Coordinates of C-alpha atoms in Angstrom, one line a residue:
M696 CA 6.4 -14.1 17.1
S697 CA 7.6 -13.6 13.6
S698 CA 8.2 -10.2 12.1
K699 CA 5.5 -10.9 9.5
I700 CA 2.8 -11.4 12.1
E701 CA 3.9 -8.3 13.9
F702 CA 3.7 -6.4 10.7
Y703 CA 0.1 -7.5 10.0
Q704 CA -1.0 -6.6 13.5
K705 CA 0.3 -3.1 13.1
F706 CA -0.8 -2.7 9.5
L707 CA -4.4 -3.8 10.0
E708 CA -4.8 -1.1 12.7
E709 CA -3.9 1.6 10.3
K710 CA -6.8 1.4 7.8
I711 CA -5.2 4.0 5.5
V712 CA -2.0 3.7 3.4
A713 CA -0.4 6.8 2.0
V714 CA 0.7 6.0 -1.6
V715 CA 3.5 8.5 -2.3
R716 CA 4.7 9.2 -5.9
G717 CA 7.3 12.0 -6.0
K718 CA 9.0 13.7 -8.9
D719 CA 12.2 12.8 -7.0
A720 CA 13.3 11.4 -3.7
K721 CA 13.3 14.8 -1.9
E722 CA 9.7 15.4 -2.8
A723 CA 8.6 11.9 -1.9
A724 CA 10.4 12.1 1.5
A725 CA 8.7 15.4 2.2
I726 CA 5.2 14.1 1.4
A727 CA 5.8 10.9 3.4
E728 CA 7.1 12.9 6.4
A729 CA 4.1 15.1 6.3
A730 CA 1.8 12.1 6.1
V731 CA 3.5 10.6 9.2
K732 CA 3.3 13.9 11.0
G733 CA -0.4 14.0 10.2
G734 CA -0.9 10.6 11.8
L735 CA -0.5 8.0 9.0
N736 CA 2.0 5.3 9.7
A737 CA 1.7 3.1 6.7
I738 CA 3.5 4.6 3.7
E739 CA 3.9 3.1 0.2
L740 CA 6.8 4.6 -1.7
T741 CA 6.5 3.9 -5.4
Y742 CA 9.3 2.9 -7.8
T743 CA 8.1 5.5 -10.2
T744 CA 10.0 7.9 -7.9
P745 CA 13.7 8.3 -9.0
G746 CA 16.1 7.4 -6.2
V747 CA 13.2 6.0 -4.1
E748 CA 15.7 3.8 -2.2
D749 CA 17.0 6.9 -0.5
V750 CA 13.6 7.5 1.0
F751 CA 13.5 3.9 2.4
K752 CA 16.8 4.6 4.1
H753 CA 15.4 8.0 5.4
F754 CA 12.8 6.2 7.4
A755 CA 15.0 3.4 8.7
G756 CA 14.7 3.0 12.4
T757 CA 11.3 4.8 12.6
N758 CA 8.0 3.4 13.7
A759 CA 6.5 3.9 10.3
L760 CA 5.6 0.9 8.1
I761 CA 7.4 1.6 4.9
G762 CA 6.6 -0.3 1.7
A763 CA 7.6 -0.4 -1.9
G764 CA 5.0 0.3 -4.5
T765 CA 4.8 -0.2 -8.3
V766 CA 7.1 -3.2 -8.1
L767 CA 7.0 -4.8 -11.5
D768 CA 9.5 -7.6 -11.2
E769 CA 11.5 -9.8 -8.8
E770 CA 14.7 -7.8 -9.2
T771 CA 12.9 -4.6 -8.0
A772 CA 11.3 -6.5 -5.1
R773 CA 14.7 -7.7 -3.9
H774 CA 16.2 -4.2 -4.3
A775 CA 13.3 -2.8 -2.2
I776 CA 13.7 -5.4 0.5
L777 CA 17.4 -4.9 0.8
N778 CA 16.9 -1.2 1.1
G779 CA 14.5 -1.6 4.0
A780 CA 11.0 -2.0 2.5
Q781 CA 8.7 -3.8 5.0
F782 CA 6.1 -4.7 2.4
V783 CA 5.9 -4.9 -1.4
V784 CA 3.0 -3.8 -3.6
S785 CA 2.5 -4.3 -7.3
P786 CA -0.3 -3.3 -9.7
H787 CA -0.5 -6.9 -10.9
F788 CA 0.2 -10.4 -9.5
D789 CA 3.6 -11.9 -10.3
P790 CA 4.6 -15.4 -9.0
K791 CA 8.3 -14.5 -9.0
I792 CA 7.7 -11.4 -6.9
A793 CA 5.6 -13.6 -4.5
K794 CA 8.4 -16.1 -4.2
T795 CA 11.0 -13.4 -3.6
C796 CA 8.9 -11.8 -0.9
N797 CA 8.2 -15.2 0.8
R798 CA 11.9 -15.9 0.8
Y799 CA 12.5 -12.8 2.9
S800 CA 9.3 -13.1 4.9
I801 CA 8.0 -9.8 3.5
P802 CA 4.2 -9.3 2.9
Y803 CA 3.3 -9.0 -0.8
F804 CA 0.2 -7.1 -1.8
P805 CA -0.5 -7.8 -5.5
G806 CA -3.0 -6.0 -7.7
C807 CA -5.9 -8.3 -8.5
M808 CA -9.1 -7.7 -10.4
T809 CA -10.6 -11.2 -11.0
I810 CA -11.4 -14.2 -8.9
K811 CA -8.8 -16.2 -10.8
E812 CA -6.1 -13.7 -10.0
M813 CA -7.1 -13.6 -6.4
V814 CA -7.1 -17.4 -5.9
Q815 CA -3.7 -17.6 -7.6
A816 CA -2.3 -14.8 -5.4
M817 CA -3.6 -16.5 -2.3
E818 CA -2.0 -19.8 -3.4
Y819 CA 1.3 -18.0 -3.5
G820 CA 0.9 -16.7 0.0
S821 CA -0.5 -13.2 -0.4
D822 CA -2.7 -12.3 2.6
I823 CA -3.9 -8.9 1.4
L824 CA -4.9 -8.2 -2.2
K825 CA -4.8 -4.8 -3.8
L826 CA -7.9 -4.0 -5.8
F827 CA -6.5 -1.7 -8.5
P828 CA -7.8 0.5 -9.9
A829 CA -10.6 0.6 -7.4
N830 CA -12.4 3.4 -9.3
G831 CA -13.5 0.8 -11.8
F832 CA -15.5 -1.0 -9.1
D833 CA -18.3 -0.5 -6.6
P834 CA -17.6 -1.2 -2.9
S835 CA -20.2 -4.0 -3.1
F836 CA -17.6 -5.9 -5.2
I837 CA -15.9 -6.9 -1.9
G838 CA -19.0 -8.6 -0.6
S839 CA -19.4 -10.4 -3.9
V840 CA -15.9 -11.7 -3.7
N841 CA -16.2 -12.7 -0.1
G842 CA -19.1 -14.9 -0.9
P843 CA -17.1 -17.7 -2.6
L844 CA -13.8 -16.5 -1.1
P845 CA -14.6 -15.4 2.5
N846 CA -10.9 -15.3 3.5
V847 CA -9.9 -12.8 0.9
R848 CA -8.7 -9.5 2.4
V849 CA -9.0 -6.5 0.0
M850 CA -7.2 -3.2 -0.1
P851 CA -8.7 -0.9 -2.7
T852 CA -6.4 1.7 -4.2
G853 CA -7.0 4.2 -7.0
G854 CA -9.8 6.7 -6.8
I855 CA -10.2 6.5 -3.0
N856 CA -11.0 9.9 -1.5
L857 CA -12.6 11.5 1.5
N858 CA -16.1 11.0 0.1
N859 CA -15.9 7.3 -0.6
M860 CA -13.3 5.9 1.8
N861 CA -15.7 4.8 4.5
E862 CA -18.0 3.2 1.9
W863 CA -15.1 0.9 1.0
L864 CA -14.2 0.2 4.6
D865 CA -17.8 -0.5 5.6
A866 CA -18.0 -2.9 2.6
G867 CA -15.2 -5.0 4.1
A868 CA -11.9 -3.4 2.9
V869 CA -9.2 -4.0 5.5
A870 CA -7.5 -0.8 4.4
V871 CA -7.5 1.8 1.6
G872 CA -4.7 3.4 -0.3
I873 CA -4.8 7.2 -0.9
G874 CA -2.3 9.0 -3.1
S875 CA -3.1 11.7 -5.6
D876 CA -4.8 13.8 -3.0
L877 CA -1.6 14.0 -1.0
T878 CA 0.6 14.9 -3.9
K879 CA -1.8 17.6 -5.1
A880 CA -2.0 19.1 -1.6
Y881 CA 1.8 19.1 -1.3
R882 CA 2.3 20.7 -4.7
S883 CA -0.3 23.4 -4.1
A884 CA 0.5 24.4 -0.5
G885 CA 3.4 22.3 0.9
E886 CA 3.8 20.0 3.8
D887 CA 1.3 21.7 6.1
A888 CA -1.4 21.1 3.5
V889 CA -0.6 17.4 3.5
V890 CA -0.7 17.2 7.3
K891 CA -4.1 19.0 7.4
L892 CA -5.5 16.7 4.7
V893 CA -4.3 13.5 6.5
Q894 CA -5.9 14.7 9.7
E895 CA -9.2 15.2 7.7
Y896 CA -9.0 11.6 6.5
L897 CA -8.3 10.4 10.1
T898 CA -11.2 12.5 11.5
K899 CA -13.5 11.1 8.8
L900 CA -12.3 7.6 9.6
G901 CA -13.4 8.2 13.2

């Protein structure tokens, strides 16, 4: 069994991805650690965090699924992979990033908003597409897409919260990305607040 298949088997069980943007590597590691402690095992560490590669290394050898987010070019994708990222996420679709990820058998989740982008991303081997920013769409959008493209798997990110998470999942999303809630919780009340919030999400998930 290939590592890519194993990854998808684990990832699709998670349903929620913690998107972590820290002011520095220390803050990002703390938020991510708290998210894992709360019960989330899929963590996207964004390249808007200075020194994010240190956080990848921090999680090396753990059971968490650690990915790189806000990857804008192939050089950053390769940097992330060489530093331990298990999946790569970008706010847009880039054929060069797709090729780099395919070269290393790393899943690539590109941001797509149109049918044309989705078809192109699928042609380049992307199995899960990030709908970003999701707050510009209604959950019914997934059903509309799955009419002509029934094999598209969508992961909405941006504007996902406790109140609408299940609407997206019930509409067909394979997972959702949450982020700003976790950062706000950490900055207002520390790691314990993140743990508590994550547990609220998992309880709501059922």
